[in-house]
């Protein structure tokens, strides 16, 4: 008997561990709902709500293959021990997981348990992340090789009978069983592979034509972005099938253009999307290679830069969408309601908390982890550090909250949708309502400081001070030396024209040189 442990890979299609295990004997498919995990500060009810829907579908899909999913509530060690005591399990199979610090420690403990019992544990890659990677120099080639490998079809499974000796299949627990707090998210994406496939098809055939032009504004991103990140995070779809599907459609578009002679924007859109799939694994690799970055500054010269104990008033205003900056607040409220917002707005939210509010990235990062339905630890903590300026190898991007508002929501449509207090504010004041005169406030029925807060700070002065502080650190000789070391471990190796030279996005503070686009994971 082979035990297949499902974690962040809730599918039967293109599941290497399941396919390979089925070739060695009857399979016991297992999912463990671990209360210890759900007590962690980066977990939330919206995560579990998505997973629970996935489990219902996964159990049915496995039943159709021959053996339904077994679900257990408990910590991994006692659950696995009980199964090993009662069943003739010869090996454990799973995908490699790049999770948070809790799952990392749990996997170490599980490995110790299985070795002590003489049970091999076969972990298989499910994306482009390379375990025990020695150098980034050939990482892109490894990623490409993995993405080109054939997709694994679902295997036929031998029925195991009633499994009465272990208490049957078990049921999907609810939030009370796991001690998860209520977490309303009215517009959360539904879980399950079928929803993921529908989302993929609608993006590649209909919604994605203007992806490259419309991903930046929240006015258009909800429709034009792929919306596949949640399915990637919990594994209802594999990144390999996304890459191959995207390339297939790109070929179809190219053939259509060639035969019809008509121009199409689809080629640029799909090319941009495929690039984001590459960045997806690039950022996950950072946490895989250096798990400490979930908790510590990647660039240790930034230690002491910000107080790890947050200013509670500033943190709460940011979390509740009450900073007094309409576009920032609208983005946070939309995110809380939907469980998703586009990449640029995520970057702006972190930038604002880090540079303007001068909060250490850890507590804001935990809040965002909880409200992002697509929380992927490797991407999340790498991005939080990148957008807060603590990597040492990326350009500082201090987003101006007023300029972003004017650029991405020029008529205030998004602001008014999410901040009803400002619904009747004139277009000329919607981005800076604190500049309204008393009569203007009376006319629109919104008193600043009464119905909507004054800005929590002077954003221009805060940005100047942040540049000064960050510049002082980055100009130190020892800081520059440490940055070079960090780049060797984590930097992207971007090739140009066959050259083997590598490039980094690090630039001097205040440089006027045009900056390269910010690398973005899947949206």
XYZ file of C-alpha atoms in Angstrom:
523
model
C 0.000 0.000 0.000
C 1.210 3.489 -0.960
C 0.087 6.554 1.031
C -0.277 9.753 -1.015
C -0.356 12.838 1.200
C -2.186 15.765 -0.401
C -1.178 19.217 0.788
C -1.138 22.268 -1.523
C -1.896 20.079 -4.560
C -5.654 19.455 -4.461
C -6.114 17.787 -7.848
C -5.738 14.406 -9.559
C -4.595 15.760 -12.944
C -0.852 16.323 -13.493
C -0.155 15.023 -9.982
C 3.243 13.332 -10.191
C 3.195 11.825 -6.703
C -0.229 10.232 -7.225
C 0.617 8.899 -10.689
C 3.914 7.402 -9.583
C 2.538 5.913 -6.371
C -0.236 4.172 -8.309
C 2.414 2.298 -10.261
C 3.724 0.688 -7.071
C 0.531 -0.682 -5.531
C -2.860 0.284 -4.110
C -3.051 3.929 -3.024
C -4.406 5.439 0.189
C -5.066 9.142 -0.648
C -4.875 11.268 2.503
C -5.533 14.869 3.478
C -4.745 16.011 7.025
C -6.534 19.088 8.369
C -4.019 20.205 10.992
C -5.316 22.445 13.819
C -1.738 23.512 14.543
C -1.465 25.004 11.073
C -4.789 26.822 11.367
C -3.684 28.456 14.605
C -0.803 30.178 12.819
C -1.016 33.980 12.347
C -0.880 33.738 8.536
C -3.884 31.389 8.190
C -7.540 32.414 7.909
C -11.076 31.239 7.443
C -11.184 32.278 3.799
C -8.237 29.982 3.100
C -10.050 27.058 4.693
C -13.347 27.880 2.944
C -11.581 27.591 -0.426
C -9.781 24.389 0.588
C -12.963 22.782 1.947
C -14.660 23.242 -1.430
C -11.602 21.757 -3.115
C -11.694 18.703 -0.838
C -15.302 17.899 -1.692
C -14.422 17.833 -5.376
C -11.108 16.034 -4.833
C -12.825 13.284 -2.843
C -15.294 12.738 -5.697
C -12.547 12.788 -8.345
C -10.514 10.187 -6.452
C -13.629 8.053 -5.960
C -14.159 8.117 -9.726
C -10.589 6.827 -10.141
C -11.279 3.952 -7.735
C -10.426 5.117 -4.203
C -11.936 8.160 -2.405
C -9.932 10.583 -0.327
C -9.393 9.850 3.365
C -9.653 12.996 5.528
C -8.321 13.266 9.060
C -8.362 16.089 11.594
C -5.264 16.205 13.794
C -1.555 16.839 13.721
C 0.457 14.990 11.100
C 2.623 12.897 13.440
C -0.175 11.177 15.421
C -2.342 10.825 12.297
C 0.460 9.163 10.332
C 1.484 7.013 13.284
C -2.065 5.686 13.648
C -2.287 4.816 9.944
C 1.136 3.156 9.928
C 0.131 1.062 12.937
C -3.031 -0.240 11.279
C -2.250 -0.501 7.569
C 0.549 -2.197 5.573
C 1.891 1.085 4.185
C 5.157 0.597 2.301
C 5.892 4.194 1.265
C 4.624 7.776 1.576
C 4.366 10.043 -1.470
C 3.773 13.779 -1.730
C 4.749 16.862 -3.656
C 7.538 19.030 -2.296
C 6.045 21.933 -0.372
C 7.456 25.439 -0.054
C 5.219 26.483 2.803
C 5.520 28.665 5.854
C 7.842 28.068 8.788
C 5.296 25.876 10.557
C 4.966 23.442 7.635
C 8.752 23.426 7.215
C 9.195 22.309 10.832
C 6.349 19.804 10.486
C 7.940 18.224 7.424
C 11.239 17.830 9.271
C 9.364 16.025 12.069
C 7.494 13.810 9.590
C 10.758 12.899 7.890
C 12.246 11.894 11.243
C 9.172 9.769 12.026
C 9.189 7.929 8.713
C 12.926 7.238 8.886
C 12.518 5.847 12.397
C 9.877 3.441 11.077
C 11.808 2.511 7.952
C 9.198 4.019 5.609
C 10.547 5.847 2.545
C 9.080 9.272 1.754
C 9.121 10.152 -1.952
C 8.677 13.901 -2.544
C 8.242 15.044 -6.135
C 8.514 18.590 -7.557
C 5.238 20.152 -8.702
C 6.577 23.437 -10.092
C 9.855 25.125 -10.996
C 11.140 25.402 -7.424
C 14.366 23.429 -6.942
C 15.070 21.889 -3.559
C 18.683 22.182 -2.345
C 19.512 24.528 -5.230
C 23.231 25.313 -5.248
C 23.256 28.202 -7.733
C 20.758 30.341 -9.625
C 22.859 30.245 -12.782
C 20.941 27.411 -14.460
C 17.640 27.816 -12.654
C 15.770 29.099 -15.717
C 16.845 26.082 -17.745
C 15.589 23.746 -15.024
C 12.274 25.612 -14.940
C 11.910 25.338 -18.710
C 12.717 21.605 -18.664
C 10.057 20.963 -16.038
C 7.424 23.029 -17.833
C 7.983 21.048 -21.050
C 7.550 17.641 -19.429
C 4.353 15.740 -20.378
C 1.321 16.281 -18.158
C 0.491 13.317 -15.906
C -2.976 11.833 -16.585
C -5.005 10.691 -13.576
C -4.199 7.060 -12.739
C -6.643 4.233 -12.117
C -6.693 3.333 -8.415
C -7.467 -0.011 -6.792
C -10.362 0.196 -4.289
C -9.245 -0.371 -0.704
C -12.645 -1.460 0.605
C -14.415 0.090 3.574
C -11.281 1.010 5.552
C -13.270 0.288 8.704
C -10.060 -0.576 10.547
C -9.091 3.099 10.442
C -12.537 4.585 10.997
C -13.641 5.070 7.406
C -13.027 7.942 5.035
C -13.789 10.833 7.388
C -15.610 14.063 6.605
C -14.436 17.548 5.670
C -14.251 19.498 8.951
C -15.770 22.935 9.413
C -14.116 26.001 10.927
C -15.279 25.083 14.448
C -13.508 21.716 14.213
C -10.266 23.535 13.423
C -10.683 26.507 15.756
C -10.759 28.994 12.883
C -12.286 32.414 13.503
C -15.128 33.715 11.341
C -13.770 35.421 8.238
C -16.487 36.761 5.936
C -15.305 37.266 2.366
C -18.445 37.880 0.269
C -16.808 37.732 -3.164
C -14.237 35.013 -2.549
C -13.475 32.854 -5.574
C -15.028 29.363 -5.359
C -12.708 26.416 -4.781
C -12.282 23.234 -6.787
C -10.578 22.220 -9.997
C -13.661 22.677 -12.155
C -13.848 26.344 -11.195
C -10.137 26.627 -11.965
C -10.523 25.111 -15.434
C -13.430 27.439 -16.232
C -11.358 30.420 -15.072
C -8.388 29.338 -17.202
C -10.512 28.842 -20.307
C -12.304 32.170 -19.929
C -8.979 33.982 -19.527
C -7.280 32.368 -22.524
C -10.302 32.594 -24.825
C -12.102 35.755 -23.725
C -10.944 37.881 -20.794
C -7.195 38.026 -21.336
C -6.866 39.912 -24.628
C -5.936 43.177 -22.907
C -4.083 41.572 -19.983
C -0.827 43.430 -20.647
C -2.624 46.802 -20.770
C -5.252 46.358 -18.071
C -3.495 44.465 -15.266
C -2.395 47.585 -13.393
C -5.690 49.320 -12.626
C -8.205 47.794 -10.217
C -10.901 49.133 -12.535
C -9.964 46.551 -15.163
C -7.787 43.986 -13.366
C -10.610 41.967 -11.821
C -11.755 41.046 -15.320
C -8.543 41.164 -17.359
C -6.150 39.430 -14.964
C -6.138 35.650 -15.070
C -7.547 35.199 -11.520
C -5.697 31.862 -11.423
C -3.395 32.638 -8.504
C -5.706 31.081 -5.898
C -5.916 27.861 -7.907
C -2.137 27.784 -8.209
C -1.672 28.492 -4.502
C -3.803 25.524 -3.409
C -2.955 23.322 -6.368
C -6.247 22.723 -8.143
C -4.288 23.523 -11.302
C -0.594 22.858 -11.909
C 1.653 25.593 -13.192
C 2.889 23.236 -15.900
C -0.588 22.870 -17.377
C -0.989 26.658 -17.305
C 2.299 27.162 -19.134
C 1.457 24.536 -21.740
C -2.095 25.823 -22.236
C -0.792 29.379 -22.667
C 1.782 28.274 -25.227
C -0.845 26.271 -27.081
C -3.089 29.319 -27.411
C -0.142 31.489 -28.431
C 0.525 29.071 -31.285
C -3.118 29.230 -32.330
C -3.039 33.027 -32.301
C 0.155 33.096 -34.376
C -1.353 30.713 -36.932
C -4.540 32.773 -37.149
C -2.601 36.002 -37.659
C -0.481 34.385 -40.350
C -3.444 33.033 -42.311
C -5.769 36.015 -41.890
C -3.254 38.835 -41.996
C -5.153 40.534 -39.159
C -3.317 42.039 -36.232
C -4.064 40.762 -32.731
C -3.199 41.913 -29.224
C -3.486 38.357 -27.908
C 0.166 37.581 -28.631
C 1.434 40.353 -26.348
C -1.116 39.498 -23.689
C -0.226 35.805 -23.564
C 3.495 36.542 -23.702
C 3.128 38.859 -20.699
C 1.136 36.237 -18.815
C 3.690 33.494 -19.473
C 6.377 35.779 -18.090
C 4.392 36.080 -14.849
C 4.211 32.292 -14.578
C 8.013 32.244 -14.681
C 8.229 34.924 -11.975
C 5.797 32.872 -9.871
C 8.386 30.142 -9.304
C 11.288 32.617 -9.189
C 9.894 34.222 -6.045
C 8.946 30.919 -4.428
C 12.546 29.797 -4.889
C 13.719 32.568 -2.585
C 11.829 31.165 0.414
C 12.781 27.606 -0.497
C 16.457 28.571 -0.533
C 16.300 30.771 2.564
C 13.304 30.027 4.839
C 14.374 32.677 7.358
C 13.067 35.490 5.117
C 9.571 34.806 6.419
C 10.765 36.193 9.744
C 13.986 38.188 9.184
C 15.178 40.914 6.845
C 16.749 39.401 3.761
C 19.356 42.182 3.940
C 20.591 42.186 7.522
C 21.786 45.794 7.202
C 18.081 46.640 7.549
C 17.925 45.124 11.043
C 16.834 47.853 13.426
C 15.612 50.058 10.588
C 11.973 49.713 11.664
C 10.555 48.761 15.043
C 9.164 45.174 14.879
C 6.479 46.254 17.361
C 4.079 48.203 15.163
C 2.455 51.535 15.856
C -0.989 50.080 16.555
C -2.912 53.192 15.513
C -1.208 53.330 12.116
C -1.470 49.572 11.562
C -5.175 49.507 12.410
C -5.946 52.477 10.157
C -4.162 50.742 7.281
C -5.894 47.396 7.896
C -9.357 48.966 8.157
C -9.026 51.244 5.126
C -9.107 54.416 7.206
C -5.781 56.105 6.435
C -7.410 59.155 4.851
C -5.881 58.376 1.454
C -8.885 57.318 -0.654
C -7.152 55.062 -3.156
C -5.174 53.186 -0.481
C -8.322 52.734 1.604
C -10.413 51.642 -1.381
C -7.837 49.002 -2.299
C -7.752 47.609 1.237
C -11.549 47.493 1.512
C -11.876 45.824 -1.895
C -9.243 43.273 -0.926
C -11.009 42.455 2.339
C -14.293 41.969 0.485
C -12.941 39.968 -2.461
C -9.882 38.165 -1.119
C -7.925 39.384 -4.146
C -6.539 42.534 -5.689
C -4.086 43.026 -8.531
C -0.327 43.046 -8.128
C 0.342 46.774 -8.472
C -2.181 47.558 -5.764
C -0.654 44.901 -3.494
C 2.726 46.529 -4.020
C 1.270 49.954 -3.249
C -0.337 48.706 -0.020
C 2.979 47.266 1.208
C 4.914 50.316 0.045
C 2.538 52.646 1.886
C 2.755 50.639 5.114
C 6.548 50.384 4.897
C 7.664 53.805 3.675
C 4.880 56.199 4.601
C 3.682 54.584 7.828
C 7.212 53.263 8.525
C 5.886 49.933 9.808
C 8.058 46.833 9.918
C 6.902 44.483 7.138
C 6.102 41.479 9.354
C 2.755 42.536 10.885
C 1.342 44.087 7.682
C 2.579 40.985 5.866
C 0.650 38.723 8.227
C -2.525 40.742 7.716
C -2.205 40.519 3.936
C -1.439 36.788 4.160
C -4.742 36.290 5.933
C -6.851 38.349 3.534
C -5.215 37.085 0.316
C -7.192 33.981 -0.653
C -4.243 33.155 -2.920
C -1.651 33.329 -0.116
C 1.466 31.560 -1.387
C 4.180 31.897 1.286
C 7.140 31.869 -1.104
C 5.741 34.622 -3.294
C 4.212 36.536 -0.419
C 7.204 36.988 1.862
C 9.595 37.581 -1.025
C 7.297 40.296 -2.362
C 6.650 41.869 1.037
C 10.388 42.238 1.558
C 10.916 43.484 -1.982
C 8.222 46.155 -1.698
C 9.459 47.270 1.750
C 13.042 47.727 0.541
C 14.713 45.068 2.701
C 16.073 42.752 -0.016
C 19.074 44.943 -0.805
C 18.927 44.032 -4.512
C 15.771 45.710 -5.806
C 14.981 49.291 -6.719
C 13.111 51.207 -4.029
C 9.570 51.804 -5.235
C 7.865 54.329 -3.009
C 4.402 54.622 -4.523
C 2.833 58.070 -4.314
C -0.727 57.302 -3.124
C -2.193 60.392 -4.786
C -0.451 59.885 -8.126
C -1.444 56.208 -8.166
C -5.020 57.285 -7.531
C -4.945 59.775 -10.382
C -3.241 57.328 -12.761
C -5.202 54.157 -12.005
C -8.618 55.591 -11.085
C -8.733 59.006 -12.778
C -12.487 59.575 -12.383
C -12.697 58.035 -8.917
C -14.982 55.184 -9.974
C -13.144 52.593 -7.886
C -12.855 54.946 -4.908
C -16.572 55.699 -4.861
C -17.431 52.009 -5.159
C -15.510 51.094 -2.019
C -15.687 54.311 0.008
C -19.342 55.305 -0.003
C -18.506 58.187 2.340
C -16.937 59.888 -0.687
C -19.662 58.973 -3.188
C -20.737 62.577 -3.827
C -17.320 64.241 -3.735
C -16.528 66.126 -6.942
C -14.037 64.631 -9.407
C -11.631 67.491 -8.740
C -11.392 66.522 -5.049
C -11.909 62.755 -5.072
C -8.180 61.979 -4.874
C -7.474 64.598 -2.193
C -10.711 65.137 -0.266
C -8.873 66.794 2.638
C -8.404 69.822 0.385
C -12.146 70.470 0.235
C -13.334 73.716 1.760
C -16.076 73.733 4.377
C -18.789 74.623 1.818
C -17.514 71.856 -0.496
C -17.783 69.338 2.333
C -21.292 70.500 3.129
C -22.312 70.271 -0.525
C -21.211 66.648 -0.884
C -22.339 65.575 2.589
C -18.919 64.361 3.690
C -17.159 66.014 6.584
C -13.425 65.305 6.648
C -12.525 64.241 10.153
C -16.136 63.257 10.786
C -17.378 61.016 7.956
C -13.968 60.209 6.480
C -10.618 60.724 8.227
C -7.980 63.316 7.561
C -4.782 61.829 6.071
C -2.885 59.982 8.745
C 0.293 61.846 7.730
C 1.904 64.106 5.140
C 2.673 61.570 2.421
C 5.297 63.714 0.654
C 7.257 64.407 3.842
C 7.040 60.728 4.837
C 8.373 59.637 1.453
C 11.317 62.056 1.670
C 12.215 60.757 5.108
C 11.964 57.143 3.940
C 14.328 57.834 1.029
C 16.781 59.475 3.384
C 16.773 56.535 5.800
C 16.974 53.864 3.100
C 19.676 55.769 1.226
C 21.837 56.025 4.331
C 21.809 52.247 4.663
C 22.334 51.428 1.007
C 25.317 53.739 0.638
C 27.378 51.880 3.234
C 30.224 49.791 1.782
C 29.329 46.758 3.890
C 25.716 47.054 2.746
C 26.721 47.012 -0.917
C 28.916 43.973 -0.317
C 26.045 42.135 1.370
C 23.775 43.025 -1.551
C 26.148 41.327 -3.966
C 26.029 38.170 -1.859
C 22.222 38.274 -1.769
C 22.101 38.641 -5.537
C 24.246 35.556 -6.002
C 21.678 33.593 -3.998
C 18.396 35.149 -5.116
C 18.888 37.425 -8.126
C 17.279 36.783 -11.482
C 19.669 35.726 -14.246
C 18.296 37.561 -17.256
C 20.081 36.815 -20.510
C 20.194 39.160 -23.481
C 21.321 38.343 -27.015
C 23.100 35.172 -26.000
C 25.283 36.965 -23.462
C 26.051 35.125 -20.249
C 26.160 38.371 -18.298
C 23.557 38.718 -15.588
C 21.487 41.709 -14.638
C 20.009 42.911 -11.377
C 17.383 45.549 -10.729
C 19.466 47.275 -8.048
C 20.037 50.983 -8.730
C 21.346 53.932 -6.806
C 18.962 55.880 -4.614
C 17.465 58.777 -6.531
C 18.729 57.577 -9.908
C 16.948 59.252 -12.833
C 17.672 56.340 -15.137
C 14.581 54.581 -16.473
C 13.837 51.608 -14.232
C 13.063 48.095 -15.499
C 9.506 46.897 -14.903
C 8.863 45.356 -11.518
C 8.848 41.562 -11.733
C 5.376 40.306 -10.943
C 4.098 36.846 -10.020
C 0.856 35.470 -11.380
C -2.216 37.720 -11.165
